[in-house]
């Protein structure tokens, strides 16, 4: 990837942030007044002036050129869920044949990529198929380095000329403003005068698989869809639980070392790494940042993981479910609300006052998750994630909230006006004003909960490993902003703030405690309990996404200025189309792999088996078990061919739904997926029955136990 560093000789301090146009770099390179003005722009208290942009652009260009960059790019996040970039060089030719290297303020602030080919869900008529990218001053520019090819990469928002959001960043930024506004009102009402800005912090834990690239190259399904559409589990799966937190193998260690250095160079705070539950599955976590920055850096991190893996003859699989039968990959989204006066509003404090504030924010999140659980669920709805959520894997598709026993008990006592019995047997009055320091000693973790309180943050565990963090955090922010707006209004109008706070805590908890579940989310009876509690169970992407523009949500997003009705509708269309598109590819791959590879391979084996049996019989031998095997092979070949034919027919029939994104996606989910499963069952059985050397692509055993 980048110029070779000898990692054994290079200290982390030497490289950390060297390719990041960080705050420290800006402070050093910008004139004081420009730096301060830019800070004010970042804080949202000032508009960016062309003069400031001009100076920053120049400093950024010099800095990037010193690092060997020849090009710059406005980097953005269209609704494909990926990132997009178009590179421009800094050169500006002169009449005498020489060039100047230039980068203007205007080029920094705004770009005009030819955006007509990005999905827009009907937002822009083709005659004005133009969008522009706008510099996001709040997220640092970096120099991306691909084997020495260096590009100044500027995070931008992608907007249509009429101002509509065409990307994932704009709504996220809007949602951050919404929560800033409402949370500020709340803490002002609580008497805080020092805080001027509130933001949501996000720390992602990213899971991924690594496999040897020689196997990857032989699997068209992995190359084209990111997951194996066929494959039988090897004799060993994850039953032994011997991979989780196991010793990191040398080859992986070397990969992780380079990965860390590459991330550190970009100023990305790679912190934790370990083996995950499934064989060849790993996790990396970066330290939390504001939601916007974490979203950007996580996109970069996914790119870097993929690139660095290749240097080690590996391929990183970020798909939610590359392999059936072992755990899928998620991206735990650790989320909290921070203030610029140094508080974590979801952290229990040391004093009674802090704890009242904590309980108010905590119960507000409880209410938000209960009221807008569907939005959270649908923010993690993708075809890849359907193999995790609702498919006997943690977390389940039902949104619930894990509080832990201590907090549940405290809130129960408050709700029922009971004193709390502490572990030492002492009674503690929970009059709120005298609320004691919480005995937060039980950090009992519940790994099966989709939304767990983990001490001073919530961990949203539904997010898929390949997903952008933008949508889940947008939903979370808006849901909580809406509840905080109600809280603020009530506190602003209250005669006695503290009494009202108590009312709110009690009321929110009592009315929304159905969302709290501290038990095992895997347990089958949980689904029944959830259903009795009236909690929605949206088991698949299509049904989840169908709610995106429900009237109540359209109103909610409109109120907080996060999505217009048109933006919301276009997103629903695009996400549904993406779902259908993915399934179309997977079904096509199955047809191709079954018809032209797997079934012919099984037939070759059957033919050889039959000639062996013939030879045996001519010697007077009577093959019995072999006959059964041959018959079995034959039956599965026939059944696979039948399923193949049905699958091909569904792929013709689906064309009738074209033009209606929801109907089409429903067809894929309801009609295509079940036939895919039938075909898979026969092809996988054939793989089990066929001698290995006949099989046309690498097995699970090859891919999962070779590193
Ligand atoms: P786990 O035990 O779940 O692995 P860690 O303590 O390792 O938890 O943290 C996981 C992630 O949570 C990291 O990205 C970390 O930076 C992030 N995190 C820690 N505190 C906060 C917070 N207050 N807000 C948001 N994220 C946080
Ligand atoms: Mg965690």
XYZ file of C-alpha atoms and ligand atoms in Angstrom:
735
model
C 0.000 0.000 0.000
C 2.141 2.780 1.120
C 5.851 3.237 1.049
C 7.326 0.384 3.003
C 7.780 1.114 6.649
C 9.828 -1.225 8.743
C 7.298 -1.578 11.498
C 9.833 -3.068 13.834
C 11.922 0.099 13.638
C 9.300 2.795 13.256
C 7.719 4.087 16.384
C 4.029 4.687 16.490
C 4.630 8.261 17.642
C 6.613 8.971 14.504
C 3.779 8.124 12.154
C 0.620 8.834 14.119
C -1.516 11.274 12.149
C 1.151 12.050 9.577
C -1.421 11.813 6.786
C -4.190 13.629 8.598
C -4.847 17.352 8.250
C -5.717 17.371 11.900
C -6.491 20.154 14.278
C -2.844 20.177 15.378
C -1.675 20.556 11.760
C -4.129 23.378 11.171
C -3.072 25.173 14.310
C 0.503 24.946 13.163
C -0.026 25.870 9.524
C -2.838 28.414 9.524
C -2.537 32.034 10.620
C -4.094 32.425 14.066
C -7.108 34.424 12.956
C -7.888 31.985 10.136
C -7.536 29.028 12.469
C -9.922 30.582 14.970
C -12.414 31.466 12.316
C -12.316 27.910 10.985
C -12.918 26.620 14.498
C -15.963 28.856 14.732
C -17.181 27.458 11.409
C -16.676 23.927 12.702
C -18.621 24.773 15.817
C -21.424 26.049 13.636
C -21.291 29.577 14.982
C -19.950 31.186 11.801
C -20.322 30.804 8.040
C -17.279 29.903 6.008
C -15.921 32.939 4.141
C -14.132 32.656 0.793
C -11.055 34.334 2.294
C -10.761 31.673 4.981
C -11.373 28.896 2.454
C -8.636 30.356 0.252
C -6.054 30.314 3.029
C -7.038 26.832 4.227
C -6.958 25.463 0.670
C -3.477 26.778 0.169
C -2.195 25.347 3.421
C -3.862 22.015 2.703
C -2.343 21.894 -0.767
C 1.176 22.627 0.486
C 0.799 20.053 3.222
C -0.513 17.412 0.791
C 2.167 18.094 -1.799
C 4.871 17.773 0.842
C 3.452 14.313 1.458
C 3.708 13.460 -2.227
C 0.090 14.001 -3.272
C -0.492 15.035 -6.885
C -4.274 14.941 -6.823
C -7.152 15.934 -4.622
C -10.606 14.467 -4.386
C -13.924 15.377 -2.891
C -14.764 12.180 -1.084
C -18.439 11.504 -0.498
C -20.907 8.842 0.551
C -23.640 8.261 -1.995
C -26.574 6.041 -1.156
C -24.844 2.963 -2.471
C -23.406 2.716 1.045
C -19.927 2.944 -0.426
C -17.744 5.965 -0.872
C -17.106 7.825 -4.101
C -14.236 9.928 -5.340
C -13.080 11.613 -8.517
C -9.504 12.807 -8.656
C -8.229 16.141 -9.973
C -4.578 17.002 -10.139
C -3.263 20.239 -8.688
C -1.676 21.285 -11.987
C -2.508 24.496 -13.750
C -0.605 24.765 -17.061
C 1.033 28.016 -18.068
C 1.546 29.373 -21.577
C 5.287 28.665 -21.457
C 4.704 24.939 -21.015
C 5.390 24.836 -17.302
C 2.802 24.181 -14.603
C 1.809 25.747 -11.338
C 0.354 23.677 -8.560
C -2.876 25.241 -7.452
C -5.820 24.519 -5.244
C -8.313 27.296 -4.725
C -10.737 27.975 -1.919
C -13.535 27.367 -4.373
C -12.147 23.958 -5.260
C -11.951 23.135 -1.584
C -15.472 24.270 -0.814
C -17.348 22.846 -3.734
C -17.005 20.149 -6.354
C -19.279 19.084 -9.154
C -18.911 15.394 -9.781
C -20.912 14.074 -12.692
C -23.454 12.679 -10.386
C -26.071 11.403 -12.760
C -25.106 7.766 -12.259
C -25.544 7.709 -8.517
C -28.824 6.463 -7.141
C -31.168 9.316 -6.367
C -34.530 7.583 -6.102
C -36.189 10.049 -8.438
C -35.015 13.124 -6.566
C -33.453 14.720 -9.576
C -35.049 14.787 -12.984
C -32.552 13.701 -15.613
C -32.418 17.103 -17.282
C -30.889 18.564 -14.177
C -28.934 15.511 -13.098
C -26.362 17.508 -11.267
C -25.250 17.393 -7.734
C -22.436 19.063 -5.924
C -20.130 18.161 -3.120
C -19.539 20.572 -0.260
C -16.564 20.480 2.090
C -17.437 19.159 5.537
C -15.206 21.301 7.713
C -15.959 19.159 10.749
C -14.202 16.044 9.462
C -10.455 16.177 8.770
C -8.993 15.798 5.285
C -6.401 13.039 4.856
C -3.804 11.988 2.335
C -4.762 8.506 1.211
C -1.773 6.446 0.273
C -2.115 3.455 -2.045
C 1.296 1.954 -2.626
C 2.708 5.453 -2.816
C -0.118 6.891 -4.942
C -1.216 9.703 -2.716
C -4.399 11.693 -2.897
C -5.612 14.558 -0.781
C -9.010 13.255 0.285
C -11.518 15.821 1.457
C -14.682 14.644 3.239
C -17.680 16.259 1.588
C -21.452 16.292 1.646
C -23.277 15.425 -1.571
C -26.283 17.591 -2.334
C -28.524 18.279 -5.319
C -28.724 21.770 -6.765
C -32.094 22.176 -5.172
C -30.565 21.398 -1.790
C -31.712 17.820 -1.305
C -29.443 15.358 0.431
C -28.083 12.752 -1.974
C -25.792 11.083 0.517
C -25.604 9.656 4.022
C -23.580 12.452 5.575
C -26.045 15.316 5.189
C -28.856 13.691 7.195
C -26.378 12.589 9.838
C -25.139 16.162 10.241
C -28.711 17.396 10.350
C -29.573 14.822 13.020
C -26.583 15.950 15.049
C -27.863 19.518 14.913
C -31.268 18.309 16.017
C -29.958 16.504 19.075
C -27.634 19.406 19.817
C -30.550 21.795 19.835
C -32.925 19.720 21.954
C -30.353 18.414 24.423
C -29.074 21.943 24.962
C -32.590 23.108 25.787
C -32.835 20.313 28.346
C -29.602 21.032 30.126
C -30.273 24.761 30.065
C -33.578 24.047 31.749
C -31.642 22.000 34.292
C -29.538 25.062 35.028
C -26.391 24.422 32.986
C -24.973 27.669 31.626
C -21.509 26.587 30.505
C -22.230 24.095 27.766
C -22.560 25.497 24.252
C -22.587 22.371 22.121
C -23.764 18.811 22.440
C -22.795 16.002 20.124
C -23.169 12.281 19.871
C -20.048 10.194 20.222
C -19.660 6.926 18.414
C -17.077 4.195 18.843
C -17.430 1.359 16.349
C -16.263 -2.229 16.779
C -15.739 -3.663 13.314
C -15.889 -7.395 12.617
C -14.517 -9.062 9.489
C -13.260 -12.366 8.117
C -9.934 -13.032 6.458
C -9.353 -15.811 3.975
C -6.455 -16.746 1.770
C -6.798 -14.964 -1.546
C -6.172 -18.130 -3.551
C -9.508 -19.457 -2.319
C -11.274 -16.156 -2.817
C -10.167 -15.951 -6.421
C -11.813 -19.293 -7.125
C -15.184 -18.342 -5.657
C -17.260 -16.170 -7.988
C -19.905 -15.809 -5.276
C -17.438 -14.207 -2.880
C -15.971 -11.996 -5.569
C -19.290 -10.753 -6.901
C -21.616 -10.785 -3.918
C -19.342 -10.856 -0.885
C -20.798 -14.088 0.467
C -20.818 -17.784 -0.317
C -24.131 -18.768 -1.882
C -23.180 -22.458 -1.559
C -20.959 -24.352 0.815
C -21.295 -27.009 3.448
C -19.968 -26.596 6.905
C -16.727 -28.389 7.555
C -16.428 -31.132 10.156
C -15.324 -28.414 12.537
C -17.282 -25.204 12.868
C -17.223 -22.821 15.800
C -18.437 -25.452 18.294
C -15.188 -25.536 20.154
C -15.265 -21.777 20.844
C -11.528 -21.916 20.451
C -11.130 -18.925 18.189
C -12.632 -16.173 20.338
C -9.832 -14.191 21.966
C -7.446 -16.981 20.896
C -3.754 -16.339 20.305
C -3.314 -14.287 17.140
C -1.464 -16.258 14.480
C 1.727 -14.885 13.024
C 0.377 -14.147 9.568
C -2.620 -12.355 11.056
C -0.382 -10.552 13.529
C 1.683 -9.154 10.678
C -1.458 -8.107 8.861
C -2.811 -6.400 11.989
C 0.470 -4.621 12.559
C 0.418 -3.083 9.110
C -3.285 -2.344 9.426
C -2.718 -0.450 12.662
C 0.134 1.575 11.231
C -1.821 2.493 8.122
C -4.740 3.594 10.259
C -2.548 5.498 12.681
C -0.941 7.361 9.784
C -4.413 8.541 8.837
C -4.999 9.662 12.400
C -7.492 6.826 12.940
C -7.254 5.605 16.505
C -7.077 1.837 16.060
C -7.150 0.588 19.629
C -8.337 -2.963 20.166
C -8.009 -6.104 18.079
C -8.838 -9.735 18.693
C -9.979 -13.019 17.237
C -13.760 -13.245 17.064
C -16.119 -16.164 17.627
C -16.106 -17.738 14.159
C -12.947 -19.255 12.694
C -10.931 -16.653 10.774
C -13.149 -13.868 12.119
C -11.587 -10.792 13.702
C -12.497 -7.462 15.242
C -10.918 -4.047 15.371
C -12.199 -1.133 17.426
C -11.284 2.517 17.141
C -11.665 5.032 19.936
C -14.889 6.990 19.916
C -15.233 10.325 18.155
C -18.146 12.516 17.156
C -20.627 10.477 15.110
C -19.740 12.271 11.893
C -16.012 11.699 12.197
C -16.470 8.096 13.274
C -18.679 7.482 10.262
C -16.005 8.846 7.939
C -13.114 7.088 9.604
C -14.992 3.797 9.675
C -15.467 4.041 5.905
C -11.733 4.639 5.573
C -10.996 1.809 7.967
C -12.986 -0.651 5.867
C -11.045 0.436 2.799
C -7.707 0.093 4.576
C -8.596 -3.363 5.942
C -9.293 -4.556 2.411
C -6.141 -3.043 0.948
C -3.770 -4.196 3.664
C -5.190 -7.738 3.580
C -4.117 -8.015 -0.049
C -0.507 -7.261 0.879
C -0.553 -10.409 2.974
C -2.153 -12.632 0.350
C -5.438 -12.331 2.202
C -8.869 -11.055 1.381
C -10.976 -9.300 3.988
C -14.659 -10.128 3.874
C -16.803 -7.393 5.355
C -20.109 -8.980 4.392
C -22.536 -9.657 7.242
C -22.690 -13.367 6.510
C -19.940 -14.674 4.274
C -20.428 -18.248 5.529
C -23.566 -20.102 6.548
C -23.332 -22.012 9.786
C -20.873 -19.798 11.624
C -21.409 -16.377 13.168
C -21.938 -13.398 10.946
C -20.224 -10.032 11.316
C -21.629 -6.910 12.825
C -20.444 -3.484 13.709
C -21.259 -2.598 17.271
C -22.132 1.062 17.438
C -21.218 2.455 20.873
C -23.164 5.659 21.264
C -23.301 8.381 23.898
C -24.145 12.056 24.225
C -21.291 14.393 25.100
C -21.097 18.080 25.897
C -18.374 20.593 25.168
C -18.063 21.229 28.899
C -16.832 17.697 29.314
C -19.875 15.714 30.410
C -21.140 12.410 29.169
C -24.885 12.766 29.591
C -25.228 8.993 29.703
C -22.637 8.566 32.417
C -23.867 8.209 35.980
C -22.101 10.859 38.022
C -20.822 11.095 41.543
C -23.295 13.570 42.867
C -27.075 13.410 43.243
C -27.567 16.238 40.763
C -25.541 14.517 38.107
C -27.494 11.373 38.644
C -30.820 13.107 38.220
C -29.590 14.406 34.892
C -28.305 10.953 34.012
C -31.617 9.283 34.820
C -33.459 11.891 32.795
C -31.348 11.250 29.703
C -31.397 7.511 30.291
C -35.168 7.324 30.488
C -35.394 9.616 27.476
C -33.391 7.085 25.485
C -35.641 4.312 26.817
C -38.673 6.187 25.562
C -37.004 6.950 22.230
C -36.044 3.327 21.629
C -39.496 2.083 22.532
C -41.257 4.683 20.416
C -38.935 4.585 17.416
C -37.568 1.054 17.574
C -38.756 0.444 14.048
C -36.501 3.227 12.773
C -33.533 1.649 14.503
C -34.430 -1.750 13.134
C -34.776 -0.486 9.589
C -31.516 1.451 9.802
C -29.800 -1.942 9.944
C -31.933 -3.526 7.244
C -29.877 -4.863 4.358
C -29.938 -8.133 2.462
C -26.676 -9.112 4.142
C -27.995 -8.393 7.618
C -31.097 -10.517 7.010
C -28.843 -13.511 7.579
C -28.077 -12.239 11.083
C -31.130 -10.436 12.430
C -34.078 -12.736 12.839
C -32.083 -15.757 11.707
C -31.198 -17.409 15.016
C -28.182 -15.290 15.556
C -27.568 -12.430 17.950
C -28.978 -9.955 18.015
C -32.584 -10.852 17.246
C -34.676 -8.644 14.976
C -36.845 -7.466 17.868
C -35.614 -4.212 19.324
C -35.263 -4.356 23.088
C -33.062 -2.528 25.526
C -30.727 -4.081 28.062
C -30.318 -2.022 31.217
C -28.716 -4.469 33.601
C -30.117 -5.455 36.950
C -28.871 -2.536 39.032
C -30.371 0.177 36.900
C -33.560 -1.761 36.360
C -33.918 -2.118 40.102
C -33.230 1.556 40.713
C -35.788 2.590 38.123
C -38.323 0.084 39.448
C -37.892 1.554 42.928
C -38.344 5.062 41.621
C -41.415 4.059 39.650
C -42.965 2.363 42.663
C -41.835 4.924 45.261
C -39.895 2.231 47.085
C -36.545 2.626 48.796
C -33.695 0.734 47.192
C -32.171 -2.123 49.132
C -28.445 -2.085 48.554
C -26.385 -5.237 48.508
C -25.118 -4.610 51.996
C -28.718 -4.716 53.135
C -28.988 -0.988 53.791
C -32.020 0.907 52.617
C -31.406 3.880 50.426
C -33.997 6.578 49.922
C -34.464 7.274 46.277
C -35.893 10.713 46.667
C -33.767 11.610 43.679
C -32.310 14.737 45.173
C -30.479 12.467 47.540
C -29.882 9.666 45.130
C -26.740 7.861 46.148
C -23.783 6.996 44.021
C -24.962 4.053 42.031
C -23.585 0.688 42.924
C -22.665 0.180 39.282
C -20.527 -2.757 40.130
C -22.461 -5.281 38.171
C -21.167 -4.890 34.695
C -22.953 -8.051 33.708
C -22.955 -8.014 29.977
C -25.592 -9.320 27.774
C -24.246 -10.162 24.367
C -27.586 -10.999 22.851
C -29.291 -7.645 23.284
C -29.605 -5.436 20.221
C -29.355 -2.262 22.293
C -27.439 -2.557 25.519
C -26.509 -0.021 28.163
C -22.857 -0.642 28.949
C -22.038 1.681 31.815
C -21.859 5.088 30.157
C -22.974 4.425 26.599
C -25.411 2.368 24.614
C -24.184 -0.303 22.310
C -26.359 -0.749 19.233
C -25.452 -4.173 17.974
C -27.701 -4.608 14.986
C -25.569 -2.642 12.573
C -24.114 -4.819 9.828
C -20.378 -5.132 9.335
C -20.344 -3.659 5.837
C -22.749 -0.832 6.602
C -22.044 2.854 6.899
C -22.588 4.114 10.426
C -24.489 7.102 9.092
C -28.044 5.773 8.957
C -28.107 4.002 12.325
C -26.803 7.119 14.042
C -29.115 9.412 12.136
C -32.077 7.377 13.369
C -30.804 7.185 16.907
C -30.137 10.909 17.043
C -33.522 11.891 15.671
C -35.428 9.505 17.923
C -33.669 10.835 21.010
C -33.897 14.466 19.824
C -37.657 14.084 19.559
C -38.015 12.841 23.122
C -35.622 15.497 24.413
C -37.674 18.140 22.680
C -40.706 17.002 24.678
C -38.631 16.975 27.864
C -37.301 20.469 27.165
C -40.731 21.886 26.572
C -42.061 20.359 29.763
C -39.121 21.595 31.821
C -39.284 25.074 30.317
C -42.941 25.307 31.272
C -42.644 23.726 34.710
C -42.989 25.764 37.894
C -40.659 23.468 39.754
C -38.060 21.901 37.487
C -36.955 19.152 39.824
C -40.484 17.965 40.501
C -41.114 17.834 36.785
C -37.865 15.937 36.216
C -39.020 13.338 38.725
C -42.370 13.081 37.006
C -40.722 12.593 33.662
C -38.312 9.907 34.840
C -41.126 8.004 36.467
C -43.508 8.432 33.602
C -41.047 7.532 30.854
C -39.882 4.460 32.660
C -43.361 3.279 33.576
C -44.796 3.802 30.117
C -41.858 2.354 28.213
C -40.390 -0.355 30.370
C -41.824 -3.001 28.040
C -38.768 -2.325 25.879
C -36.410 -3.397 28.660
C -35.246 -6.981 28.478
C -32.289 -8.204 30.490
C -32.649 -11.854 29.538
C -31.258 -14.002 26.773
C -32.223 -12.673 23.367
C -31.517 -16.078 21.816
C -34.094 -17.861 23.902
C -37.101 -18.891 21.810
C -39.548 -17.754 24.473
C -38.251 -14.191 24.191
C -40.023 -13.814 20.849
C -43.265 -14.815 22.517
C -42.717 -12.449 25.430
C -41.842 -9.659 23.006
C -44.967 -10.299 21.026
C -47.076 -10.218 24.204
C -45.465 -6.893 25.034
C -46.469 -5.598 21.618
C -42.907 -5.146 20.397
C -42.586 -5.330 16.633
C -40.597 -8.186 15.122
C -39.587 -7.105 11.651
C -37.714 -10.197 10.572
C -36.695 -9.034 7.146
C -35.315 -6.044 5.327
C -38.274 -5.477 3.063
C -40.871 -5.256 5.806
C -38.567 -3.098 7.897
C -37.828 -0.685 5.038
C -41.471 -0.474 4.048
C -42.012 1.668 7.160
C -39.385 4.279 6.395
C -41.839 6.853 5.096
C -44.753 6.005 7.378
C -46.630 9.244 8.110
C -45.435 9.455 11.726
C -41.808 9.176 10.646
C -42.206 11.608 7.776
C -43.571 14.078 10.301
C -40.782 13.377 12.776
C -37.983 13.857 10.240
C -39.670 16.966 8.868
C -39.982 18.496 12.327
C -36.260 18.043 13.026
C -35.194 19.064 9.547
C -33.472 15.751 8.862
C -35.365 14.491 5.808
C -38.006 16.092 3.651
C -40.825 13.800 2.576
C -39.241 13.589 -0.885
C -35.824 12.693 0.510
C -37.331 10.014 2.701
C -39.306 8.497 -0.099
C -36.314 8.462 -2.434
C -34.232 6.690 0.200
C -36.841 4.035 0.689
C -36.849 3.406 -3.066
C -33.071 3.253 -3.255
C -32.653 0.918 -0.298
C -35.333 -1.405 -1.631
C -33.734 -1.348 -5.083
C -30.372 -2.124 -3.502
C -31.938 -5.094 -1.721
C -33.462 -6.408 -4.948
C -30.218 -5.771 -6.809
C -28.198 -7.772 -4.281
C -30.588 -10.685 -4.423
C -30.629 -10.573 -8.179
C -26.857 -10.947 -8.185
C -26.898 -13.750 -5.632
C -29.621 -15.656 -7.468
C -27.744 -15.198 -10.744
C -24.583 -16.521 -9.118
C -26.426 -19.560 -7.859
C -27.768 -20.300 -11.297
C -24.326 -19.940 -12.822
C -22.470 -21.905 -10.175
C -25.007 -24.716 -9.936
C -25.635 -25.109 -13.624
C -22.125 -24.785 -14.969
C -19.998 -25.978 -12.087
C -21.558 -27.853 -9.195
C -24.102 -30.065 -10.960
C -21.683 -31.045 -13.785
C -19.072 -31.880 -11.157
C -21.524 -34.097 -9.274
C -22.477 -35.733 -12.569
C -18.856 -36.473 -13.393
C -18.417 -38.090 -10.040
C -21.634 -40.062 -10.466
C -20.486 -41.231 -13.890
C -17.172 -42.431 -12.485
C -18.941 -44.046 -9.583
C -21.263 -45.878 -11.953
C -18.377 -47.145 -14.086
C -16.597 -48.300 -10.951
C -19.700 -50.164 -9.910
C -20.027 -51.684 -13.351
C -16.450 -52.905 -13.191
C -17.062 -54.248 -9.695
C -20.149 -56.112 -10.845
C -18.313 -57.636 -13.808
C -16.052 -59.147 -11.183
C -19.019 -60.541 -9.392
C -18.996 -57.936 -6.635
C -22.309 -56.508 -5.446
C -22.043 -52.819 -4.540
C -24.845 -52.024 -2.142
C -23.822 -48.861 -0.323
C -22.350 -47.460 -3.485
C -25.658 -47.984 -5.193
C -27.358 -45.997 -2.461
C -24.737 -43.288 -2.812
C -25.205 -43.170 -6.569
C -28.968 -43.020 -6.162
C -28.579 -40.243 -3.616
C -26.361 -38.282 -5.940
C -28.779 -38.806 -8.757
C -31.756 -37.663 -6.672
C -30.032 -34.506 -5.525
C -28.833 -33.737 -9.039
C -32.401 -34.037 -10.281
C -33.798 -31.984 -7.407
C -31.099 -29.366 -7.875
C -31.986 -29.125 -11.558
C -35.665 -28.764 -10.693
C -34.875 -26.013 -8.199
C -32.632 -24.378 -10.747
C -35.430 -24.282 -13.239
C -37.807 -22.766 -10.676
C -35.207 -20.189 -9.726
C -34.709 -19.185 -13.325
C -38.473 -18.897 -13.696
C -38.771 -16.623 -10.658
C -36.067 -14.424 -12.149
C -38.215 -14.057 -15.262
C -41.415 -13.515 -13.284
C -39.888 -10.830 -11.106
C -39.712 -8.621 -14.181
C -43.465 -8.116 -13.857
C -42.903 -6.188 -10.659
C -40.434 -3.759 -12.246
C -41.293 -0.158 -11.569
C -42.583 -0.765 -8.056
C -39.582 -1.008 -5.764
C -41.557 -2.362 -2.802
C -43.396 -4.972 -4.820
C -40.177 -6.079 -6.479
C -38.314 -6.382 -3.174
C -41.255 -8.288 -1.697
C -41.119 -10.659 -4.630
C -37.434 -11.287 -4.083
C -37.952 -11.882 -0.408
C -41.111 -13.964 -0.686
C -40.567 -15.872 -3.912
C -36.917 -15.853 -4.932
C -35.228 -16.387 -1.558
C -37.163 -19.587 -0.696
C -36.205 -21.173 -4.038
C -32.601 -20.104 -3.498
C -32.690 -21.948 -0.191
C -34.036 -25.124 -1.808
C -31.396 -25.027 -4.517
C -28.720 -24.454 -1.939
C -29.827 -27.418 0.138
C -29.419 -29.787 -2.810
C -26.163 -28.347 -4.058
C -24.703 -28.411 -0.547
C -25.795 -32.020 -0.185
C -24.065 -32.790 -3.475
C -20.912 -31.202 -2.136
C -21.097 -33.513 0.866
C -21.566 -36.561 -1.349
C -19.021 -35.781 -4.038
C -15.385 -36.686 -3.804
C -13.447 -33.482 -3.054
C -11.188 -33.455 -6.098
C -14.265 -33.192 -8.328
C -15.638 -30.158 -6.555
C -15.177 -26.989 -8.611
C -14.641 -24.431 -5.873
C -12.906 -24.284 -2.477
C -14.749 -25.645 0.512
C -15.585 -24.005 3.835
C -12.833 -26.065 5.374
C -10.314 -24.599 2.924
C -11.463 -21.074 3.532
C -12.039 -21.147 7.269
C -9.179 -23.260 8.516
C -6.242 -22.196 6.407
C -4.289 -19.194 7.553
P -16.332 -3.627 24.695
O -16.171 -4.211 26.032
O -17.724 -3.648 24.200
O -15.360 -4.134 23.662
P -14.842 -1.145 24.953
O -14.716 -0.471 26.252
O -13.657 -1.836 24.395
O -16.098 -2.078 24.976
O -15.302 -0.061 23.935
C -15.806 -0.379 22.715
C -15.991 0.898 21.938
O -16.782 1.805 22.703
C -14.706 1.638 21.610
O -14.798 2.106 20.294
C -14.730 2.782 22.592
O -13.998 3.901 22.134
C -16.204 3.085 22.619
N -16.610 3.940 23.735
C -16.128 3.966 24.997
N -16.727 4.953 25.707
C -17.621 5.551 24.875
C -18.539 6.624 25.003
N -18.692 7.308 26.142
N -19.277 6.949 23.924
C -19.165 6.280 22.773
N -18.324 5.268 22.602
C -17.554 4.900 23.631
Mg -18.616 -4.122 22.609
